[in-house]
mmCIF file of C-alpha atoms and ligand atoms in Angstrom:
data_model
loop_
_atom_site.group_PDB
_atom_site.id
_atom_site.type_symbol
_atom_site.label_atom_id
_atom_site.label_comp_id
_atom_site.label_asym_id
_atom_site.label_seq_id
_atom_site.Cartn_x
_atom_site.Cartn_y
_atom_site.Cartn_z
ATOM 1 C CA MET A 1 0.451 0.050 0.166
ATOM 2 C CA ASP A 2 1.701 3.529 -0.658
ATOM 3 C CA LEU A 3 -0.657 6.289 0.666
ATOM 4 C CA SER A 4 -3.547 6.340 3.224
ATOM 5 C CA ILE A 5 -5.360 9.037 3.383
ATOM 6 C CA VAL A 6 -6.299 10.409 7.353
ATOM 7 C CA ILE A 7 -9.168 11.867 7.158
ATOM 8 C CA PRO A 8 -10.529 12.753 10.656
ATOM 9 C CA ILE A 9 -14.732 13.639 10.929
ATOM 10 C CA TYR A 10 -17.051 15.811 13.164
ATOM 11 C CA ASN A 11 -20.511 16.479 11.970
ATOM 12 C CA GLU A 12 -20.032 16.783 8.152
ATOM 13 C CA GLU A 13 -22.357 15.114 7.092
ATOM 14 C CA ASP A 14 -23.334 18.052 3.727
ATOM 15 C CA ASN A 15 -18.965 17.052 2.756
ATOM 16 C CA ILE A 16 -18.414 13.365 3.399
ATOM 17 C CA PRO A 17 -19.265 12.369 -0.294
ATOM 18 C CA ILE A 18 -17.983 15.267 -2.175
ATOM 19 C CA LEU A 19 -14.634 15.424 0.095
ATOM 20 C CA LEU A 20 -14.884 11.746 -1.091
ATOM 21 C CA GLN A 21 -15.366 12.502 -4.659
ATOM 22 C CA SER A 22 -12.472 14.671 -5.083
ATOM 23 C CA ILE A 23 -9.520 12.491 -3.264
ATOM 24 C CA GLU A 24 -11.205 9.568 -6.048
ATOM 25 C CA GLU A 25 -10.771 11.968 -8.631
ATOM 26 C CA SER A 26 -7.210 14.029 -7.770
ATOM 27 C CA LEU A 27 -5.648 10.078 -7.428
ATOM 28 C CA ARG A 28 -6.901 8.709 -10.784
ATOM 29 C CA ASP A 29 -4.100 9.335 -12.711
ATOM 30 C CA THR A 30 -1.724 8.516 -10.128
ATOM 31 C CA ASN A 31 -1.728 4.372 -10.128
ATOM 32 C CA LEU A 32 -1.536 5.250 -6.441
ATOM 33 C CA GLU A 33 -2.496 2.295 -3.921
ATOM 34 C CA TYR A 34 -4.204 4.101 -1.308
ATOM 35 C CA GLU A 35 -7.049 4.552 1.227
ATOM 36 C CA ILE A 36 -8.483 6.546 2.851
ATOM 37 C CA ILE A 37 -9.787 6.234 6.274
ATOM 38 C CA CYS A 38 -12.537 7.794 7.522
ATOM 39 C CA VAL A 39 -12.482 8.323 11.389
ATOM 40 C CA ASP A 40 -15.788 8.877 13.112
ATOM 41 C CA ASP A 41 -15.233 11.997 15.997
ATOM 42 C CA GLY A 42 -18.994 10.875 17.688
ATOM 43 C CA SER A 43 -20.718 12.588 14.793
ATOM 44 C CA GLN A 44 -23.756 13.845 15.455
ATOM 45 C CA ASP A 45 -25.284 14.375 12.902
ATOM 46 C CA CYS A 46 -26.279 11.658 9.710
ATOM 47 C CA SER A 47 -22.017 11.571 9.446
ATOM 48 C CA LEU A 48 -21.297 8.217 9.577
ATOM 49 C CA LYS A 49 -24.598 6.906 8.051
ATOM 50 C CA VAL A 50 -23.841 8.604 4.926
ATOM 51 C CA LEU A 51 -19.755 7.095 5.998
ATOM 52 C CA LYS A 52 -20.800 3.608 7.087
ATOM 53 C CA ARG A 53 -23.188 4.220 3.043
ATOM 54 C CA LEU A 54 -20.336 4.831 1.690
ATOM 55 C CA ALA A 55 -17.720 1.973 2.773
ATOM 56 C CA THR A 56 -20.624 -0.287 1.123
ATOM 57 C CA VAL A 57 -19.941 0.750 -2.288
ATOM 58 C CA ASN A 58 -15.507 2.419 -2.428
ATOM 59 C CA PRO A 59 -13.368 -1.091 -0.943
ATOM 60 C CA ARG A 60 -10.880 2.345 -0.405
ATOM 61 C CA LEU A 61 -12.770 2.723 2.383
ATOM 62 C CA ARG A 62 -12.417 2.171 6.345
ATOM 63 C CA VAL A 63 -13.719 4.205 8.619
ATOM 64 C CA ILE A 64 -13.038 4.773 11.631
ATOM 65 C CA VAL A 65 -16.126 4.909 14.468
ATOM 66 C CA LEU A 66 -14.808 5.970 17.806
ATOM 67 C CA ARG A 67 -17.378 5.669 20.891
ATOM 68 C CA ARG A 68 -17.124 9.601 21.702
ATOM 69 C CA ASN A 69 -15.764 12.435 21.233
ATOM 70 C CA TYR A 70 -12.749 12.907 21.395
ATOM 71 C CA GLY A 71 -11.004 15.223 20.032
ATOM 72 C CA GLN A 72 -9.596 16.489 16.499
ATOM 73 C CA THR A 73 -5.766 14.442 18.011
ATOM 74 C CA ALA A 74 -7.128 11.611 19.349
ATOM 75 C CA ALA A 75 -8.761 11.409 16.167
ATOM 76 C CA MET A 76 -5.802 12.032 14.323
ATOM 77 C CA ALA A 77 -4.535 9.105 15.939
ATOM 78 C CA ALA A 78 -6.415 6.464 15.639
ATOM 79 C CA GLY A 79 -5.972 7.513 11.533
ATOM 80 C CA PHE A 80 -3.178 6.755 11.967
ATOM 81 C CA GLU A 81 -2.638 3.777 13.969
ATOM 82 C CA ASN A 82 -4.643 1.658 11.889
ATOM 83 C CA SER A 83 -2.820 2.886 8.712
ATOM 84 C CA ARG A 84 -0.649 0.686 6.352
ATOM 85 C CA GLY A 85 0.616 3.061 3.866
ATOM 86 C CA ARG A 86 4.375 3.638 3.362
ATOM 87 C CA PHE A 87 2.923 8.013 3.463
ATOM 88 C CA ILE A 88 0.421 9.479 4.940
ATOM 89 C CA VAL A 89 -1.800 12.451 4.761
ATOM 90 C CA THR A 90 -4.082 13.753 6.558
ATOM 91 C CA LEU A 91 -6.614 16.435 5.383
ATOM 92 C CA ASP A 92 -10.203 18.212 7.640
ATOM 93 C CA GLY A 93 -13.281 15.933 6.543
ATOM 94 C CA ASP A 94 -14.543 19.669 6.048
ATOM 95 C CA LEU A 95 -13.617 20.609 1.908
ATOM 96 C CA GLN A 96 -11.304 23.664 3.260
ATOM 97 C CA ASN A 97 -7.887 22.035 1.755
ATOM 98 C CA ASP A 98 -8.507 20.848 -1.821
ATOM 99 C CA PRO A 99 -7.147 16.913 -2.470
ATOM 100 C CA ALA A 100 -5.246 18.432 -5.590
ATOM 101 C CA ASP A 101 -2.592 19.182 -3.410
ATOM 102 C CA ILE A 102 -2.042 15.773 -2.749
ATOM 103 C CA PRO A 103 0.007 14.712 -5.617
ATOM 104 C CA LEU A 104 2.228 17.167 -4.961
ATOM 105 C CA LEU A 105 2.645 16.753 -1.584
ATOM 106 C CA LEU A 106 3.527 13.691 -2.271
ATOM 107 C CA LYS A 107 6.527 14.781 -4.420
ATOM 108 C CA LYS A 108 8.036 16.776 -2.422
ATOM 109 C CA LEU A 109 8.187 13.952 0.556
ATOM 110 C CA GLN A 110 9.984 11.945 -3.093
ATOM 111 C CA GLU A 111 12.621 14.341 -2.879
ATOM 112 C CA GLY A 112 13.667 13.235 0.591
ATOM 113 C CA TYR A 113 11.691 14.458 3.220
ATOM 114 C CA ASP A 114 9.508 13.568 6.367
ATOM 115 C CA LEU A 115 6.863 15.946 6.732
ATOM 116 C CA VAL A 116 5.368 18.273 3.839
ATOM 117 C CA SER A 117 4.004 20.464 5.708
ATOM 118 C CA GLY A 118 1.031 22.475 3.595
ATOM 119 C CA TRP A 119 1.202 26.056 3.611
ATOM 120 C CA ARG A 120 -2.497 28.122 2.969
ATOM 121 C CA GLN A 121 -1.392 31.211 1.347
ATOM 122 C CA ASN A 122 -4.591 32.456 0.600
ATOM 123 C CA ARG A 123 -6.925 31.092 4.657
ATOM 124 C CA GLN A 124 -10.415 31.826 3.940
ATOM 125 C CA ASP A 125 -11.699 32.083 7.325
ATOM 126 C CA ASP A 126 -12.673 34.769 9.337
ATOM 127 C CA THR A 127 -9.593 37.559 9.267
ATOM 128 C CA LEU A 128 -10.440 39.179 12.888
ATOM 129 C CA THR A 129 -10.670 35.740 15.158
ATOM 130 C CA ARG A 130 -8.691 32.833 12.341
ATOM 131 C CA VAL A 131 -6.142 34.088 10.065
ATOM 132 C CA ILE A 132 -4.403 36.888 11.731
ATOM 133 C CA PRO A 133 -4.321 35.077 15.115
ATOM 134 C CA SER A 134 -3.038 32.165 13.694
ATOM 135 C CA LYS A 135 -0.642 34.330 12.277
ATOM 136 C CA VAL A 136 0.756 36.269 15.571
ATOM 137 C CA ALA A 137 0.244 32.168 16.826
ATOM 138 C CA ASN A 138 2.765 30.437 13.473
ATOM 139 C CA TRP A 139 5.404 33.771 14.214
ATOM 140 C CA LEU A 140 5.261 32.221 17.820
ATOM 141 C CA ILE A 141 5.484 28.820 17.760
ATOM 142 C CA SER A 142 8.902 29.841 14.888
ATOM 143 C CA ARG A 143 10.495 31.514 17.024
ATOM 144 C CA ILE A 144 10.091 29.578 20.279
ATOM 145 C CA THR A 145 9.864 26.166 18.340
ATOM 146 C CA GLY A 146 12.269 27.010 15.948
ATOM 147 C CA VAL A 147 10.598 24.755 13.393
ATOM 148 C CA GLU A 148 10.174 27.532 10.198
ATOM 149 C CA LEU A 149 6.652 27.209 9.080
ATOM 150 C CA HIS A 150 4.178 29.274 7.790
ATOM 151 C CA ASP A 151 1.398 27.539 9.045
ATOM 152 C CA TYR A 152 0.810 25.013 11.826
ATOM 153 C CA GLY A 153 -2.952 25.526 11.397
ATOM 154 C CA CYS A 154 -3.041 23.756 8.396
ATOM 155 C CA SER A 155 -4.520 19.792 8.523
ATOM 156 C CA LEU A 156 -3.039 18.968 4.565
ATOM 157 C CA LYS A 157 0.203 17.061 5.441
ATOM 158 C CA ALA A 158 1.832 14.175 4.393
ATOM 159 C CA TYR A 159 4.241 12.518 6.489
ATOM 160 C CA ARG A 160 6.217 8.519 5.714
ATOM 161 C CA LYS A 161 4.410 6.090 7.949
ATOM 162 C CA GLU A 162 7.795 5.343 10.304
ATOM 163 C CA LEU A 163 8.458 8.902 12.270
ATOM 164 C CA ILE A 164 3.962 9.011 12.932
ATOM 165 C CA ASP A 165 5.241 5.345 13.927
ATOM 166 C CA ASP A 166 7.343 7.867 16.036
ATOM 167 C CA LEU A 167 4.791 10.072 16.979
ATOM 168 C CA ASN A 168 3.344 10.894 20.502
ATOM 169 C CA LEU A 169 -0.344 12.294 20.559
ATOM 170 C CA TYR A 170 -1.596 13.342 22.858
ATOM 171 C CA GLY A 171 -4.386 16.317 24.151
ATOM 172 C CA GLU A 172 -5.030 18.987 20.681
ATOM 173 C CA LEU A 173 -0.894 18.456 19.942
ATOM 174 C CA HIS A 174 -1.787 18.319 16.232
ATOM 175 C CA ARG A 175 -0.931 21.669 15.360
ATOM 176 C CA PHE A 176 2.327 20.532 16.818
ATOM 177 C CA LEU A 177 2.949 17.276 15.198
ATOM 178 C CA PRO A 178 5.810 18.959 12.313
ATOM 179 C CA VAL A 179 7.516 20.236 16.090
ATOM 180 C CA LEU A 180 6.630 16.566 17.101
ATOM 181 C CA ALA A 181 7.993 15.062 13.843
ATOM 182 C CA TYR A 182 11.875 17.909 14.503
ATOM 183 C CA ILE A 183 11.753 16.150 17.666
ATOM 184 C CA GLU A 184 12.097 13.677 16.116
ATOM 185 C CA GLY A 185 14.821 14.594 13.869
ATOM 186 C CA ALA A 186 12.566 14.519 11.299
ATOM 187 C CA LYS A 187 13.584 17.078 7.466
ATOM 188 C CA ILE A 188 10.511 19.280 7.176
ATOM 189 C CA THR A 189 9.304 21.792 4.377
ATOM 190 C CA GLU A 190 6.391 23.050 2.846
ATOM 191 C CA ILE A 191 4.759 23.676 0.063
ATOM 192 C CA PRO A 192 1.727 26.176 -0.612
ATOM 193 C CA VAL A 193 -1.761 25.218 -0.476
ATOM 194 C CA LYS A 194 -5.167 26.559 -1.957
ATOM 195 C CA HIS A 195 -7.647 26.724 1.091
ATOM 196 C CA HIS A 196 -11.765 27.427 0.261
ATOM 197 C CA PRO A 197 -14.100 27.964 2.248
ATOM 198 C CA ARG A 198 -16.427 26.985 3.888
ATOM 199 C CA ARG A 199 -20.015 25.620 2.787
ATOM 200 C CA PHE A 200 -21.522 22.918 4.515
ATOM 201 C CA GLY A 201 -21.086 22.927 7.857
ATOM 202 C CA LYS A 202 -19.741 24.936 10.736
ATOM 203 C CA SER A 203 -16.326 25.733 11.986
ATOM 204 C CA LYS A 204 -15.129 23.413 15.677
ATOM 205 C CA TYR A 205 -12.550 25.552 17.127
ATOM 206 C CA GLY A 206 -13.801 29.418 18.181
ATOM 207 C CA LEU A 207 -11.236 31.556 18.958
ATOM 208 C CA GLY A 208 -10.612 30.591 22.862
ATOM 209 C CA ARG A 209 -7.287 28.293 21.151
ATOM 210 C CA THR A 210 -5.230 30.678 21.077
ATOM 211 C CA PHE A 211 -4.555 30.423 24.734
ATOM 212 C CA ARG A 212 -4.539 26.453 24.759
ATOM 213 C CA VAL A 213 -2.287 27.025 21.350
ATOM 214 C CA ILE A 214 -0.210 28.908 24.204
ATOM 215 C CA LEU A 215 -0.191 26.917 26.799
ATOM 216 C CA ASP A 216 0.758 24.074 24.551
ATOM 217 C CA LEU A 217 4.053 25.553 23.170
ATOM 218 C CA PHE A 218 4.589 25.889 27.151
ATOM 219 C CA THR A 219 4.947 22.142 26.898
ATOM 220 C CA LEU A 220 6.577 22.061 23.711
ATOM 221 C CA PHE A 221 9.665 23.685 24.160
ATOM 222 C CA PHE A 222 10.336 22.176 27.072
ATOM 223 C CA LEU A 223 9.823 18.306 25.011
ATOM 224 C CA LYS A 224 11.780 20.061 23.150
ATOM 225 C CA LYS A 225 15.013 21.751 24.791
ATOM 226 C CA PHE A 226 14.957 19.282 28.251
ATOM 227 C CA LEU A 227 13.357 15.860 26.805
ATOM 228 C CA THR A 228 16.800 13.341 27.871
ATOM 229 C CA ARG A 229 17.490 15.702 30.724
ATOM 230 C CA PRO A 230 15.281 17.760 32.810
ATOM 231 C CA MET A 231 17.989 17.782 35.464
ATOM 232 C CA HIS A 232 19.877 19.958 33.379
ATOM 233 C CA VAL A 233 17.144 22.550 33.622
ATOM 234 C CA PHE A 234 15.619 22.655 37.338
ATOM 235 C CA GLY A 235 19.144 21.697 38.561
ATOM 236 C CA PHE A 236 20.497 24.237 36.800
ATOM 237 C CA PHE A 237 18.175 26.912 37.823
ATOM 238 C CA GLY A 238 18.159 25.235 41.960
ATOM 239 C CA LEU A 239 22.345 25.689 41.915
ATOM 240 C CA ILE A 240 21.204 28.978 41.245
ATOM 241 C CA SER A 241 18.834 30.175 43.917
ATOM 242 C CA LEU A 242 20.848 27.872 46.627
ATOM 243 C CA LEU A 243 24.791 29.433 45.556
ATOM 244 C CA LEU A 244 22.784 32.654 46.467
ATOM 245 C CA GLY A 245 20.484 32.046 49.462
ATOM 246 C CA VAL A 246 23.896 30.788 51.270
ATOM 247 C CA THR A 247 25.526 33.683 49.697
ATOM 248 C CA ILE A 248 23.587 35.986 51.946
ATOM 249 C CA GLY A 249 22.976 33.476 54.405
ATOM 250 C CA THR A 250 26.869 34.362 55.103
ATOM 251 C CA TYR A 251 26.947 37.209 55.300
ATOM 252 C CA LEU A 252 24.643 36.972 58.415
ATOM 253 C CA SER A 253 26.196 35.152 60.266
ATOM 254 C CA PHE A 254 29.421 37.287 59.403
ATOM 255 C CA LEU A 255 27.240 39.588 60.046
ATOM 256 C CA LYS A 256 25.934 38.179 63.101
ATOM 257 C CA LEU A 257 28.923 36.385 64.522
ATOM 258 C CA VAL A 258 32.007 38.721 63.939
ATOM 259 C CA LEU A 259 30.316 42.440 64.694
ATOM 260 C CA GLY A 260 27.548 41.399 67.111
ATOM 261 C CA GLN A 261 25.000 43.084 65.261
ATOM 262 C CA SER A 262 20.925 42.270 65.596
ATOM 263 C CA ILE A 263 20.336 39.817 62.497
ATOM 264 C CA GLY A 264 16.215 38.511 63.229
ATOM 265 C CA ASP A 265 14.208 41.880 61.694
ATOM 266 C CA ARG A 266 16.254 41.434 58.423
ATOM 267 C CA PRO A 267 13.521 40.924 55.330
ATOM 268 C CA LEU A 268 17.167 39.856 53.749
ATOM 269 C CA LEU A 269 17.385 36.897 56.220
ATOM 270 C CA ILE A 270 13.688 35.649 55.264
ATOM 271 C CA LEU A 271 15.550 36.912 51.102
ATOM 272 C CA SER A 272 17.823 33.559 52.210
ATOM 273 C CA VAL A 273 15.555 31.499 54.086
ATOM 274 C CA LEU A 274 13.779 30.844 51.088
ATOM 275 C CA LEU A 275 16.511 30.847 47.652
ATOM 276 C CA VAL A 276 18.201 27.651 50.004
ATOM 277 C CA LEU A 277 14.254 26.722 50.607
ATOM 278 C CA ALA A 278 13.765 26.688 46.046
ATOM 279 C CA GLY A 279 16.320 25.738 45.992
ATOM 280 C CA VAL A 280 16.892 22.300 47.500
ATOM 281 C CA GLN A 281 13.142 22.600 46.288
ATOM 282 C CA LEU A 282 14.683 22.610 42.117
ATOM 283 C CA PHE A 283 17.171 20.547 42.903
ATOM 284 C CA SER A 284 14.864 17.532 43.906
ATOM 285 C CA PHE A 285 12.223 18.601 41.499
ATOM 286 C CA GLY A 286 15.122 18.048 38.642
ATOM 287 C CA LEU A 287 16.311 14.279 40.899
ATOM 288 C CA LEU A 288 12.256 13.436 40.595
ATOM 289 C CA ALA A 289 11.945 14.125 36.621
ATOM 290 C CA GLU A 290 15.544 12.113 36.009
ATOM 291 C CA LEU A 291 13.624 9.171 36.954
ATOM 292 C CA LEU A 292 10.557 10.233 35.393
ATOM 293 C CA ILE A 293 12.424 10.458 31.675
ATOM 294 C CA ARG A 294 14.218 6.700 32.747
ATOM 295 C CA THR A 295 11.074 5.352 33.228
ATOM 296 C CA TYR A 296 8.811 7.347 30.561
ATOM 297 C CA HIS A 297 11.728 5.842 28.123
ATOM 298 C CA GLU A 298 12.904 2.523 29.182
ATOM 299 C CA SER A 299 9.079 2.379 29.469
ATOM 300 C CA GLN A 300 8.115 2.660 25.892
ATOM 301 C CA LYS A 301 11.257 0.713 25.154
ATOM 302 C CA ARG A 302 11.481 4.479 23.202
ATOM 303 C CA PRO A 303 15.120 5.179 22.157
ATOM 304 C CA ILE A 304 16.313 8.233 23.252
ATOM 305 C CA TYR A 305 18.018 8.460 19.340
ATOM 306 C CA ARG A 306 16.473 8.256 15.782
ATOM 307 C CA ILE A 307 18.163 6.442 12.865
ATOM 308 C CA ARG A 308 17.912 7.028 9.533
ATOM 309 C CA GLU A 309 19.279 4.775 7.974
ATOM 310 C CA VAL A 310 21.848 2.052 8.100
ATOM 311 C CA TYR A 311 24.460 1.568 5.701
ATOM 312 C CA SER A 312 26.653 -1.353 4.870
ATOM 313 C CA CYS A 313 27.104 -4.207 2.500
ATOM 314 C CA GLU A 314 24.522 -7.038 3.622
ATOM 315 C CA ASN A 315 21.261 -4.646 2.825
ATOM 316 C CA ASN A 316 22.915 -2.850 -0.247
ATOM 317 C CA PRO A 317 25.011 -5.834 -2.263
ATOM 318 C CA HIS A 318 25.568 -4.055 -5.728
HETATM 319 N N1 UDP B 401 -12.985 17.465 13.794
HETATM 320 C C1 UDP B 401 -12.810 16.255 14.878
HETATM 321 N N2 UDP B 401 -14.126 16.244 16.285
HETATM 322 C C2 UDP B 401 -12.876 17.254 16.917
HETATM 323 C C3 UDP B 401 -13.106 18.698 16.458
HETATM 324 C C4 UDP B 401 -13.351 18.744 14.343
HETATM 325 O O1 UDP B 401 -12.368 15.313 13.740
HETATM 326 O O2 UDP B 401 -13.691 18.312 17.938
HETATM 327 C C5 UDP B 401 -12.469 17.316 13.047
HETATM 328 C C6 UDP B 401 -13.976 18.241 11.983
HETATM 329 O O3 UDP B 401 -14.276 17.417 11.557
HETATM 330 C C7 UDP B 401 -12.890 18.878 10.349
HETATM 331 C C8 UDP B 401 -11.552 18.705 11.382
HETATM 332 O O4 UDP B 401 -12.103 18.173 12.170
HETATM 333 O O5 UDP B 401 -12.593 17.430 9.624
HETATM 334 C C9 UDP B 401 -11.146 20.443 11.602
HETATM 335 O O6 UDP B 401 -11.813 21.067 12.335
HETATM 336 P P1 UDP B 401 -12.413 22.618 11.420
HETATM 337 O O7 UDP B 401 -13.045 22.093 9.956
HETATM 338 O O8 UDP B 401 -14.035 22.529 12.385
HETATM 339 O O9 UDP B 401 -10.696 23.476 12.187
HETATM 340 P P2 UDP B 401 -11.196 24.479 11.046
HETATM 341 O O10 UDP B 401 -10.470 24.389 9.829
HETATM 342 O O11 UDP B 401 -11.711 25.730 11.659
HETATM 343 O O12 UDP B 401 -9.677 25.093 11.894
HETATM 344 MG MG1 MG B 402 -11.937 23.315 8.808
#
């Protein structure tokens, strides 16, 4: 199997038939062997009925039905888990992405990239609540994570299966898939893709997600920088705090013991005690985090590195 197309579906009854039709048309000339995996994320409209009906006549379509609405990230993870293609393409079920772009993404992928992201240069969403917050968020994410992309939020992306197998998705991190991929050492690029306004159904997100994106950004920043060495973060601040606290404490002891001054009413004393305590806490926190990280890697047999390729005369006989 060459390609799995993963589509999360939440209340998209009117979009599904048109979408499948247009995927079919876009891939007709490519000779690719592909499957379409639609994940029904607990839709309350007739989406499931429509999907089931189409699955009986379309051998390429597989429908995965989740028990309830888990959110877009979980729906995508379910699709990934059940995909069989060498390449994986994700897109929205609302016709905003254009399947005609799929062959272009795949072509780019074959140039040696692990992830090709779509860039909606002509984004067709509400300017005030969507486009502007998204511009700011994209700029922030690029700055903070060091992964230079213009449009993280675009669902239309292509991946190599090996990369997908290495990614663990939680919360709403589907927006940050390129960052997670980058942490795993992937080669990433982007190409401009088309974008259409939503014709049927409603968007599932509003302005509120801006805040969730910012919170997720903190998590990712930490994951990216310190996943394998938390002691370096906590220990660093712990050490500074401890050193400052001890220095101030020594100074106060000198005043008290050598010069005989009273130090009981000095704010500096409280500061010193606070700094020493905070230092010890940060230090122990770093140690605990180190233990957690070991459990994280060892319980999943998750290596701390990723191999791209192996060369030897055994697998490259000439
Ligand atoms: N979606 C989903 N579960 C949810 C919310 C959304 O599977 O809880 C799907 C939805 O059906 C669509 C895609 O995720 O295919 C993107 O959603 P939407 O178009 O509402 O997001 P927007 O394009 O407005 O960012
Ligand atoms: Mg949409």
